[in-house]
mmCIF file of C-alpha atoms and ligand atoms in Angstrom:
data_model
loop_
_atom_site.group_PDB
_atom_site.id
_atom_site.type_symbol
_atom_site.label_atom_id
_atom_site.label_comp_id
_atom_site.label_asym_id
_atom_site.label_seq_id
_atom_site.Cartn_x
_atom_site.Cartn_y
_atom_site.Cartn_z
ATOM 1 C CA UNK A 1 18.163 182.422 -84.462
ATOM 2 C CA UNK A 2 20.708 179.461 -85.589
ATOM 3 C CA UNK A 3 18.969 177.268 -88.021
ATOM 4 C CA UNK A 4 19.270 173.384 -88.986
ATOM 5 C CA UNK A 5 19.078 172.321 -85.272
ATOM 6 C CA UNK A 6 21.864 174.177 -84.111
ATOM 7 C CA UNK A 7 22.206 175.653 -80.638
ATOM 8 C CA UNK A 8 20.914 179.359 -79.916
ATOM 9 C CA UNK A 9 24.705 180.387 -79.093
ATOM 10 C CA UNK A 10 26.133 178.958 -82.812
ATOM 11 C CA UNK A 11 27.936 181.735 -84.499
ATOM 12 C CA UNK A 12 26.213 182.054 -88.190
ATOM 13 C CA UNK A 13 28.277 183.651 -90.563
ATOM 14 C CA UNK A 14 25.864 183.440 -93.421
ATOM 15 C CA UNK A 15 22.143 181.938 -93.486
ATOM 16 C CA UNK A 16 22.065 181.202 -97.159
ATOM 17 C CA UNK A 17 23.961 179.191 -97.820
ATOM 18 C CA UNK A 18 24.457 178.119 -93.957
ATOM 19 C CA UNK A 19 27.567 178.303 -92.422
ATOM 20 C CA UNK A 20 28.127 178.605 -88.747
ATOM 21 C CA UNK A 21 30.292 177.329 -86.049
ATOM 22 C CA UNK A 22 29.743 176.532 -82.234
ATOM 23 C CA UNK A 23 30.756 178.746 -79.443
ATOM 24 C CA UNK A 24 34.052 177.439 -77.864
ATOM 25 C CA UNK A 25 32.027 176.722 -74.666
ATOM 26 C CA UNK A 26 30.108 174.524 -76.663
ATOM 27 C CA UNK A 27 32.711 172.822 -78.069
ATOM 28 C CA UNK A 28 34.818 172.469 -74.880
ATOM 29 C CA UNK A 29 35.551 169.119 -72.780
ATOM 30 C CA UNK A 30 33.543 166.919 -75.180
ATOM 31 C CA UNK A 31 35.299 164.376 -77.227
ATOM 32 C CA UNK A 32 32.532 163.672 -79.470
ATOM 33 C CA UNK A 33 30.608 167.034 -80.591
ATOM 34 C CA UNK A 34 26.994 166.704 -80.310
ATOM 35 C CA UNK A 35 25.166 167.308 -83.495
ATOM 36 C CA UNK A 36 23.747 170.814 -82.330
ATOM 37 C CA UNK A 37 27.362 171.801 -81.653
ATOM 38 C CA UNK A 38 28.621 170.632 -84.904
ATOM 39 C CA UNK A 39 29.744 173.426 -87.774
ATOM 40 C CA UNK A 40 28.627 173.445 -90.810
ATOM 41 C CA UNK A 41 30.270 174.704 -94.118
ATOM 42 C CA UNK A 42 28.035 174.915 -97.611
ATOM 43 C CA UNK A 43 28.927 176.424 -100.716
ATOM 44 C CA UNK A 44 25.952 176.111 -102.063
ATOM 45 C CA UNK A 45 22.004 175.495 -101.112
ATOM 46 C CA UNK A 46 21.310 172.338 -99.313
ATOM 47 C CA UNK A 47 20.028 170.404 -102.358
ATOM 48 C CA UNK A 48 16.738 168.620 -102.120
ATOM 49 C CA UNK A 49 17.243 165.029 -102.623
ATOM 50 C CA UNK A 50 14.387 162.016 -102.674
ATOM 51 C CA UNK A 51 16.351 159.294 -100.536
ATOM 52 C CA UNK A 52 13.949 156.662 -102.308
ATOM 53 C CA UNK A 53 15.072 157.562 -106.051
ATOM 54 C CA UNK A 54 18.822 158.652 -105.000
ATOM 55 C CA UNK A 55 21.592 156.211 -106.190
ATOM 56 C CA UNK A 56 25.160 156.457 -105.956
ATOM 57 C CA UNK A 57 27.156 155.996 -108.896
ATOM 58 C CA UNK A 58 30.733 154.210 -108.807
ATOM 59 C CA UNK A 59 32.229 154.646 -112.100
ATOM 60 C CA UNK A 60 35.004 155.515 -114.403
ATOM 61 C CA UNK A 61 38.320 153.214 -114.607
ATOM 62 C CA UNK A 62 36.758 150.505 -112.778
ATOM 63 C CA UNK A 63 35.932 147.168 -114.139
ATOM 64 C CA UNK A 64 32.249 147.242 -113.202
ATOM 65 C CA UNK A 65 30.135 150.075 -112.918
ATOM 66 C CA UNK A 66 27.395 150.254 -109.850
ATOM 67 C CA UNK A 67 24.434 151.875 -109.238
ATOM 68 C CA UNK A 68 23.631 151.372 -105.714
ATOM 69 C CA UNK A 69 20.629 152.399 -103.413
ATOM 70 C CA UNK A 70 20.883 153.345 -99.663
ATOM 71 C CA UNK A 71 19.500 149.810 -98.849
ATOM 72 C CA UNK A 72 21.533 148.170 -101.460
ATOM 73 C CA UNK A 73 24.845 149.589 -99.983
ATOM 74 C CA UNK A 74 23.639 148.883 -96.443
ATOM 75 C CA UNK A 75 23.129 145.184 -97.410
ATOM 76 C CA UNK A 76 26.185 144.765 -99.550
ATOM 77 C CA UNK A 77 28.786 145.864 -97.404
ATOM 78 C CA UNK A 78 29.708 145.419 -93.776
ATOM 79 C CA UNK A 79 28.662 148.268 -91.361
ATOM 80 C CA UNK A 80 31.286 150.094 -89.945
ATOM 81 C CA UNK A 81 31.091 152.904 -87.280
ATOM 82 C CA UNK A 82 34.001 155.299 -86.476
ATOM 83 C CA UNK A 83 34.706 158.515 -84.518
ATOM 84 C CA UNK A 84 36.312 160.862 -86.709
ATOM 85 C CA UNK A 85 37.515 164.740 -86.267
ATOM 86 C CA UNK A 86 36.341 167.044 -89.181
ATOM 87 C CA UNK A 87 38.248 170.368 -89.630
ATOM 88 C CA UNK A 88 37.364 172.907 -92.214
ATOM 89 C CA UNK A 89 40.949 174.557 -93.727
ATOM 90 C CA UNK A 90 39.356 177.844 -92.879
ATOM 91 C CA UNK A 91 39.355 176.905 -89.456
ATOM 92 C CA UNK A 92 41.067 179.723 -87.276
ATOM 93 C CA UNK A 93 40.958 182.229 -90.253
ATOM 94 C CA UNK A 94 39.982 185.123 -88.145
ATOM 95 C CA UNK A 95 43.442 185.172 -86.478
ATOM 96 C CA UNK A 96 44.883 185.566 -90.295
ATOM 97 C CA UNK A 97 42.563 188.441 -91.131
ATOM 98 C CA UNK A 98 43.733 190.380 -88.380
ATOM 99 C CA UNK A 99 47.290 190.281 -90.277
ATOM 100 C CA UNK A 100 45.742 191.482 -93.211
ATOM 101 C CA UNK A 101 42.223 191.191 -94.760
ATOM 102 C CA UNK A 102 41.103 188.288 -96.483
ATOM 103 C CA UNK A 103 38.049 189.489 -99.201
ATOM 104 C CA UNK A 104 35.355 187.351 -99.903
ATOM 105 C CA UNK A 105 35.852 184.295 -97.109
ATOM 106 C CA UNK A 106 33.926 183.916 -93.722
ATOM 107 C CA UNK A 107 36.422 184.832 -90.745
ATOM 108 C CA UNK A 108 35.608 181.288 -88.863
ATOM 109 C CA UNK A 109 37.059 181.790 -85.488
ATOM 110 C CA UNK A 110 38.424 178.518 -83.338
ATOM 111 C CA UNK A 111 35.506 176.122 -83.604
ATOM 112 C CA UNK A 112 35.125 175.031 -87.372
ATOM 113 C CA UNK A 113 36.085 171.707 -86.237
ATOM 114 C CA UNK A 114 34.118 168.993 -84.722
ATOM 115 C CA UNK A 115 34.302 164.952 -83.737
ATOM 116 C CA UNK A 116 31.044 162.612 -84.611
ATOM 117 C CA UNK A 117 30.354 159.108 -84.394
ATOM 118 C CA UNK A 118 29.814 158.255 -87.918
ATOM 119 C CA UNK A 119 28.238 155.021 -89.560
ATOM 120 C CA UNK A 120 28.604 153.937 -93.175
ATOM 121 C CA UNK A 121 30.512 151.765 -95.336
ATOM 122 C CA UNK A 122 34.170 151.852 -96.126
ATOM 123 C CA UNK A 123 34.638 153.205 -99.482
ATOM 124 C CA UNK A 124 37.620 150.540 -99.958
ATOM 125 C CA UNK A 125 34.773 148.166 -99.944
ATOM 126 C CA UNK A 126 32.984 149.789 -102.255
ATOM 127 C CA UNK A 127 35.922 150.525 -104.769
ATOM 128 C CA UNK A 128 36.784 146.975 -104.388
ATOM 129 C CA UNK A 129 33.334 145.656 -105.438
ATOM 130 C CA UNK A 130 33.699 147.886 -108.480
ATOM 131 C CA UNK A 131 37.404 146.944 -109.162
ATOM 132 C CA UNK A 132 39.533 149.826 -109.555
ATOM 133 C CA UNK A 133 41.610 149.687 -112.710
ATOM 134 C CA UNK A 134 45.562 150.185 -112.397
ATOM 135 C CA UNK A 135 45.596 153.583 -114.259
ATOM 136 C CA UNK A 136 43.259 155.354 -111.843
ATOM 137 C CA UNK A 137 45.454 157.515 -109.593
ATOM 138 C CA UNK A 138 42.514 159.647 -108.047
ATOM 139 C CA UNK A 139 39.200 158.953 -106.680
ATOM 140 C CA UNK A 140 36.776 161.946 -107.403
ATOM 141 C CA UNK A 141 33.662 162.668 -105.521
ATOM 142 C CA UNK A 142 30.520 164.596 -106.936
ATOM 143 C CA UNK A 143 27.739 165.937 -105.498
ATOM 144 C CA UNK A 144 24.239 168.263 -106.734
ATOM 145 C CA UNK A 145 25.143 171.262 -104.777
ATOM 146 C CA UNK A 146 25.505 174.196 -107.297
ATOM 147 C CA UNK A 147 27.872 176.664 -105.697
ATOM 148 C CA UNK A 148 27.653 180.418 -107.447
ATOM 149 C CA UNK A 149 31.002 180.835 -105.582
ATOM 150 C CA UNK A 150 32.588 178.895 -108.154
ATOM 151 C CA UNK A 151 34.202 180.078 -111.330
ATOM 152 C CA UNK A 152 32.021 179.505 -113.235
ATOM 153 C CA UNK A 153 28.930 178.208 -111.143
ATOM 154 C CA UNK A 154 29.239 174.302 -110.685
ATOM 155 C CA UNK A 155 28.004 171.361 -108.057
ATOM 156 C CA UNK A 156 30.598 170.713 -105.373
ATOM 157 C CA UNK A 157 33.156 168.088 -105.847
ATOM 158 C CA UNK A 158 36.547 166.972 -104.938
ATOM 159 C CA UNK A 159 38.651 164.086 -105.258
ATOM 160 C CA UNK A 160 41.296 161.994 -102.849
ATOM 161 C CA UNK A 161 44.311 159.854 -103.972
ATOM 162 C CA UNK A 162 43.357 156.261 -104.491
ATOM 163 C CA UNK A 163 45.881 155.379 -101.953
ATOM 164 C CA UNK A 164 43.869 157.125 -99.173
ATOM 165 C CA UNK A 165 40.601 156.084 -100.996
ATOM 166 C CA UNK A 166 41.631 152.495 -100.473
ATOM 167 C CA UNK A 167 43.582 152.522 -97.173
ATOM 168 C CA UNK A 168 40.190 151.404 -95.140
ATOM 169 C CA UNK A 169 39.648 154.471 -93.245
ATOM 170 C CA UNK A 170 37.645 156.830 -95.903
ATOM 171 C CA UNK A 171 33.588 156.219 -94.891
ATOM 172 C CA UNK A 172 30.416 156.632 -97.115
ATOM 173 C CA UNK A 173 28.196 157.597 -94.189
ATOM 174 C CA UNK A 174 24.340 157.817 -93.574
ATOM 175 C CA UNK A 175 24.448 158.328 -89.809
ATOM 176 C CA UNK A 176 26.027 160.741 -87.765
ATOM 177 C CA UNK A 177 26.086 160.280 -83.717
ATOM 178 C CA UNK A 178 23.577 157.447 -84.042
ATOM 179 C CA UNK A 179 21.211 159.544 -85.896
ATOM 180 C CA UNK A 180 20.226 159.495 -89.686
ATOM 181 C CA UNK A 181 22.540 162.353 -91.386
ATOM 182 C CA UNK A 182 20.599 165.654 -91.215
ATOM 183 C CA UNK A 183 20.071 167.443 -95.062
ATOM 184 C CA UNK A 184 22.361 170.068 -93.594
ATOM 185 C CA UNK A 185 25.457 167.433 -92.418
ATOM 186 C CA UNK A 186 24.974 165.716 -96.417
ATOM 187 C CA UNK A 187 21.668 163.177 -96.403
ATOM 188 C CA UNK A 188 21.472 160.953 -97.710
ATOM 189 C CA UNK A 189 25.305 159.801 -97.788
ATOM 190 C CA UNK A 190 28.613 161.602 -97.401
ATOM 191 C CA UNK A 191 32.200 160.993 -97.642
ATOM 192 C CA UNK A 192 34.098 161.051 -94.233
ATOM 193 C CA UNK A 193 37.726 161.658 -94.956
ATOM 194 C CA UNK A 194 39.511 161.054 -91.805
ATOM 195 C CA UNK A 195 42.897 163.322 -91.585
ATOM 196 C CA UNK A 196 41.887 165.665 -94.275
ATOM 197 C CA UNK A 197 40.661 168.921 -94.852
ATOM 198 C CA UNK A 198 36.743 168.979 -94.327
ATOM 199 C CA UNK A 199 36.564 169.905 -97.975
ATOM 200 C CA UNK A 200 37.043 166.418 -99.209
ATOM 201 C CA UNK A 201 34.267 165.280 -97.253
ATOM 202 C CA UNK A 202 31.839 165.472 -99.941
ATOM 203 C CA UNK A 203 28.454 165.681 -98.542
ATOM 204 C CA UNK A 204 25.206 164.867 -100.767
ATOM 205 C CA UNK A 205 27.313 162.441 -102.448
ATOM 206 C CA UNK A 206 25.869 160.748 -105.573
ATOM 207 C CA UNK A 207 29.237 159.775 -108.006
ATOM 208 C CA UNK A 208 32.122 158.607 -107.340
ATOM 209 C CA UNK A 209 34.903 158.072 -110.102
ATOM 210 C CA UNK A 210 38.075 156.162 -110.550
ATOM 211 C CA UNK A 211 40.267 158.632 -112.747
ATOM 212 C CA UNK A 212 43.928 159.097 -113.760
ATOM 213 C CA UNK A 213 43.639 162.961 -112.486
ATOM 214 C CA UNK A 214 42.532 164.744 -109.293
ATOM 215 C CA UNK A 215 38.935 166.371 -109.850
ATOM 216 C CA UNK A 216 38.710 169.007 -112.101
ATOM 217 C CA UNK A 217 36.120 170.651 -110.085
ATOM 218 C CA UNK A 218 36.561 174.104 -108.864
ATOM 219 C CA UNK A 219 36.811 173.426 -105.228
ATOM 220 C CA UNK A 220 39.732 170.536 -105.813
ATOM 221 C CA UNK A 221 41.639 172.263 -108.796
ATOM 222 C CA UNK A 222 41.488 175.998 -107.766
ATOM 223 C CA UNK A 223 39.883 176.982 -104.464
ATOM 224 C CA UNK A 224 41.489 175.009 -100.964
ATOM 225 C CA UNK A 225 44.769 175.500 -102.455
ATOM 226 C CA UNK A 226 48.020 177.406 -100.355
ATOM 227 C CA UNK A 227 48.777 180.386 -102.482
ATOM 228 C CA UNK A 228 52.013 182.115 -101.585
ATOM 229 C CA UNK A 229 51.595 185.251 -99.590
ATOM 230 C CA UNK A 230 52.368 187.867 -102.345
ATOM 231 C CA UNK A 231 49.533 186.268 -104.996
ATOM 232 C CA UNK A 232 46.435 187.892 -105.772
ATOM 233 C CA UNK A 233 44.028 184.889 -105.898
ATOM 234 C CA UNK A 234 42.388 186.198 -109.174
ATOM 235 C CA UNK A 235 45.802 186.672 -111.074
ATOM 236 C CA UNK A 236 45.708 185.048 -114.171
ATOM 237 C CA UNK A 237 48.818 182.935 -114.401
ATOM 238 C CA UNK A 238 49.580 182.926 -110.668
ATOM 239 C CA UNK A 239 51.067 179.899 -109.377
ATOM 240 C CA UNK A 240 48.313 177.336 -108.137
ATOM 241 C CA UNK A 241 50.094 176.730 -104.724
ATOM 242 C CA UNK A 242 49.712 173.757 -102.486
ATOM 243 C CA UNK A 243 46.520 171.757 -103.008
ATOM 244 C CA UNK A 244 45.439 170.927 -99.555
ATOM 245 C CA UNK A 245 44.739 167.378 -98.492
ATOM 246 C CA UNK A 246 46.004 166.336 -94.797
ATOM 247 C CA UNK A 247 45.293 168.847 -92.157
ATOM 248 C CA UNK A 248 48.560 170.544 -90.207
ATOM 249 C CA UNK A 249 48.938 170.340 -86.698
ATOM 250 C CA UNK A 250 47.120 172.630 -84.702
ATOM 251 C CA UNK A 251 45.523 173.107 -81.540
ATOM 252 C CA UNK A 252 43.400 175.862 -79.769
ATOM 253 C CA UNK A 253 42.155 177.165 -76.327
ATOM 254 C CA UNK A 254 38.377 176.836 -75.600
ATOM 255 C CA UNK A 255 38.728 178.290 -72.148
ATOM 256 C CA UNK A 256 39.011 180.646 -70.867
ATOM 257 C CA UNK A 257 37.326 182.604 -73.597
ATOM 258 C CA UNK A 258 39.336 185.305 -75.656
ATOM 259 C CA UNK A 259 39.063 188.711 -73.593
ATOM 260 C CA UNK A 260 37.762 187.258 -70.772
ATOM 261 C CA UNK A 261 38.535 188.851 -67.152
ATOM 262 C CA UNK A 262 39.796 186.053 -64.486
ATOM 263 C CA UNK A 263 40.822 186.318 -61.077
ATOM 264 C CA UNK A 264 44.698 186.300 -60.231
ATOM 265 C CA UNK A 265 45.797 183.016 -59.089
ATOM 266 C CA UNK A 266 45.011 179.317 -60.497
ATOM 267 C CA UNK A 267 42.937 179.041 -63.985
ATOM 268 C CA UNK A 268 42.064 176.508 -65.929
ATOM 269 C CA UNK A 269 42.738 176.324 -69.370
ATOM 270 C CA UNK A 270 41.190 173.842 -71.838
ATOM 271 C CA UNK A 271 41.047 172.720 -75.531
ATOM 272 C CA UNK A 272 41.814 170.573 -78.376
ATOM 273 C CA UNK A 273 44.832 169.731 -80.465
ATOM 274 C CA UNK A 274 44.816 168.171 -83.818
ATOM 275 C CA UNK A 275 46.566 166.591 -86.934
ATOM 276 C CA UNK A 276 45.837 164.658 -90.122
ATOM 277 C CA UNK A 277 47.993 162.329 -91.938
ATOM 278 C CA UNK A 278 49.087 159.474 -90.060
ATOM 279 C CA UNK A 279 50.264 161.689 -87.073
ATOM 280 C CA UNK A 280 49.067 161.873 -83.590
ATOM 281 C CA UNK A 281 49.411 164.604 -81.116
ATOM 282 C CA UNK A 282 51.797 163.713 -78.473
ATOM 283 C CA UNK A 283 52.080 167.064 -76.214
ATOM 284 C CA UNK A 284 50.469 170.347 -75.704
ATOM 285 C CA UNK A 285 52.165 173.216 -74.142
ATOM 286 C CA UNK A 286 50.765 175.956 -72.509
ATOM 287 C CA UNK A 287 51.975 179.376 -71.300
ATOM 288 C CA UNK A 288 50.637 182.193 -69.107
ATOM 289 C CA UNK A 289 54.001 184.389 -70.174
ATOM 290 C CA UNK A 290 53.612 184.426 -73.876
ATOM 291 C CA UNK A 291 55.767 181.692 -74.549
ATOM 292 C CA UNK A 292 58.578 182.233 -71.924
ATOM 293 C CA UNK A 293 57.826 179.554 -69.999
ATOM 294 C CA UNK A 294 55.828 176.467 -70.724
ATOM 295 C CA UNK A 295 53.883 173.762 -68.828
ATOM 296 C CA UNK A 296 52.805 170.681 -69.908
ATOM 297 C CA UNK A 297 48.820 170.242 -70.438
ATOM 298 C CA UNK A 298 46.984 166.648 -69.681
ATOM 299 C CA UNK A 299 46.169 165.411 -72.751
ATOM 300 C CA UNK A 300 42.903 162.945 -72.883
ATOM 301 C CA UNK A 301 43.463 159.215 -74.483
ATOM 302 C CA UNK A 302 43.930 158.789 -78.331
ATOM 303 C CA UNK A 303 41.095 156.326 -78.133
ATOM 304 C CA UNK A 304 40.756 156.743 -81.731
ATOM 305 C CA UNK A 305 43.305 157.054 -84.656
ATOM 306 C CA UNK A 306 41.692 160.005 -86.202
ATOM 307 C CA UNK A 307 40.571 162.103 -83.475
ATOM 308 C CA UNK A 308 41.392 165.299 -81.866
ATOM 309 C CA UNK A 309 43.040 164.816 -78.385
ATOM 310 C CA UNK A 310 41.600 167.423 -75.850
ATOM 311 C CA UNK A 311 43.891 168.770 -73.126
ATOM 312 C CA UNK A 312 43.474 170.471 -69.552
ATOM 313 C CA UNK A 313 46.187 172.819 -67.853
ATOM 314 C CA UNK A 314 46.089 174.768 -64.777
ATOM 315 C CA UNK A 315 48.190 178.078 -64.871
ATOM 316 C CA UNK A 316 48.700 180.567 -62.415
ATOM 317 C CA UNK A 317 48.041 183.905 -63.803
ATOM 318 C CA UNK A 318 49.184 187.680 -62.059
ATOM 319 C CA UNK A 319 46.992 190.811 -62.532
ATOM 320 C CA UNK A 320 47.373 192.803 -65.597
ATOM 321 C CA UNK A 321 46.576 192.106 -69.303
ATOM 322 C CA UNK A 322 48.249 189.047 -70.620
ATOM 323 C CA UNK A 323 48.178 186.393 -73.372
ATOM 324 C CA UNK A 324 47.810 182.725 -72.665
ATOM 325 C CA UNK A 325 48.982 180.574 -75.487
ATOM 326 C CA UNK A 326 49.273 177.031 -76.394
ATOM 327 C CA UNK A 327 51.164 175.001 -79.133
ATOM 328 C CA UNK A 328 50.844 171.159 -79.881
ATOM 329 C CA UNK A 329 53.770 168.608 -80.557
ATOM 330 C CA UNK A 330 53.071 165.671 -83.006
ATOM 331 C CA UNK A 331 54.820 162.063 -82.837
ATOM 332 C CA UNK A 332 57.252 163.307 -85.398
ATOM 333 C CA UNK A 333 58.653 166.129 -82.975
ATOM 334 C CA UNK A 334 57.211 168.619 -85.411
ATOM 335 C CA UNK A 335 55.412 171.611 -83.483
ATOM 336 C CA UNK A 336 53.153 174.883 -84.726
ATOM 337 C CA UNK A 337 54.741 178.348 -85.772
ATOM 338 C CA UNK A 338 54.345 181.153 -83.348
ATOM 339 C CA UNK A 339 52.667 183.835 -85.116
ATOM 340 C CA UNK A 340 50.176 184.249 -88.097
ATOM 341 C CA UNK A 341 52.488 186.913 -89.862
ATOM 342 C CA UNK A 342 54.439 184.020 -90.920
ATOM 343 C CA UNK A 343 51.944 181.766 -92.515
ATOM 344 C CA UNK A 344 49.435 184.504 -93.784
ATOM 345 C CA UNK A 345 48.115 183.157 -96.994
ATOM 346 C CA UNK A 346 45.826 185.475 -99.387
ATOM 347 C CA UNK A 347 42.731 182.823 -99.241
ATOM 348 C CA UNK A 348 43.014 182.390 -95.033
ATOM 349 C CA UNK A 349 43.468 178.566 -94.826
ATOM 350 C CA UNK A 350 45.315 176.306 -92.365
ATOM 351 C CA UNK A 351 46.310 178.794 -89.699
ATOM 352 C CA UNK A 352 48.141 176.732 -87.457
ATOM 353 C CA UNK A 353 49.754 179.016 -85.349
ATOM 354 C CA UNK A 354 49.998 178.788 -81.503
ATOM 355 C CA UNK A 355 46.358 179.286 -79.745
ATOM 356 C CA UNK A 356 46.556 182.581 -78.427
ATOM 357 C CA UNK A 357 43.689 184.133 -75.704
ATOM 358 C CA UNK A 358 44.137 187.830 -73.945
ATOM 359 C CA UNK A 359 42.655 187.973 -70.362
ATOM 360 C CA UNK A 360 42.519 190.659 -67.856
ATOM 361 C CA UNK A 361 43.735 189.123 -64.615
ATOM 362 C CA UNK A 362 41.948 191.486 -61.682
HETATM 363 N N1 MTE B 1 30.161 168.873 -99.477
HETATM 364 C C1 MTE B 1 29.257 169.634 -100.510
HETATM 365 N N2 MTE B 1 28.570 168.427 -101.402
HETATM 366 N N3 MTE B 1 29.136 170.946 -100.471
HETATM 367 C C2 MTE B 1 29.808 171.582 -99.708
HETATM 368 O O1 MTE B 1 29.840 172.844 -99.824
HETATM 369 N N4 MTE B 1 31.589 171.472 -97.844
HETATM 370 C C3 MTE B 1 32.743 170.963 -97.505
HETATM 371 C C4 MTE B 1 32.515 169.598 -97.083
HETATM 372 N N5 MTE B 1 31.435 168.979 -98.001
HETATM 373 C C5 MTE B 1 30.572 171.114 -98.878
HETATM 374 C C6 MTE B 1 30.817 169.454 -98.967
HETATM 375 C C7 MTE B 1 33.468 171.884 -96.662
HETATM 376 S S1 MTE B 1 34.725 172.751 -97.027
HETATM 377 C C8 MTE B 1 33.488 171.148 -95.546
HETATM 378 S S2 MTE B 1 34.289 171.663 -94.215
HETATM 379 C C9 MTE B 1 32.580 169.971 -94.953
HETATM 380 O O2 MTE B 1 31.957 169.765 -95.910
HETATM 381 C C10 MTE B 1 32.066 170.507 -93.410
HETATM 382 O O3 MTE B 1 30.814 169.554 -93.230
HETATM 383 P P1 MTE B 1 29.550 169.724 -92.286
HETATM 384 O O4 MTE B 1 29.016 170.788 -92.679
HETATM 385 O O5 MTE B 1 29.261 168.880 -91.839
HETATM 386 O O6 MTE B 1 30.191 170.120 -90.957
#
């Protein structure tokens, strides 16, 4: 049985720490993902935090160090409610694993992504109250959950550039979908960093530090780096790779399911498309002949700047085995690479290759 209030059809990759994603059917067609269908990614046990004694500390290269209780945060800053998509950097890793094994990493499918309505305050407002000094280049987040995956084992952390932290889009949130944050999603307070890999949206946040360098935490300095394909992740002296921040353009097919049997004729296809940085999804193409001919999908409105766009299309399928593929385009005219072979990387991050489902058509 799934735990932490998740739906029964949730795919649990690991119970402790809890790592789980919803089924494609649970995600399909919902612009805002119900909390019971929202993926959860944890690197260590959920920490036990007493909200009455909990404080957020804001320190480092600031004019004033702040210690704020949840009540003080709520009282001192304007509340904001934003709809934001979070996507794990390991989303769609199972496609990369089919190219070559990626040991010790979860084989996330297509649903380590979700969109929620987050309520909290702007990190920019809190940093403004603390007065970030000019030498600060990065804002580091620290949490108390100790991860045994890290070398050496250490509490979870990460950072974002000051420009992102002060841009007026990063939230310190205490509510998800109009409910208080649940323990598994980071209660009492978490960062929500729109457009960045989920790893930077640090849960159980207890410290925000303005500093010259990016966080030295394992999950910023070592993990979540895009390594060249030829590198052994554990190799000493290996190149560091690209530290991941903004999420690249990708899309997925949520219906029909991979391996499904469908009848010949018109078939409805639907899914999501998402891109980070300051880009937006501009178009999604769907093909029922592995990319020889393309149909343009209908896209949901972009109501909020930091959310995915859902799409749907109807294609005609002929009897036999076939692949339906999809690719998104963003507002800079960029699109996705076709194959997983071209983008395989040793830790299995950022699989932004075309979406693909195999069907048997009868
Ligand atoms: N924050 C802490 N403290 N510990 C973690 O393990 N995992 C990160 C991020 N924040 C993590 C964390 C990762 S990799 C992701 S993708 C998101 O949380 C997932 O958020 P969710 O579990 O609420 O879906």
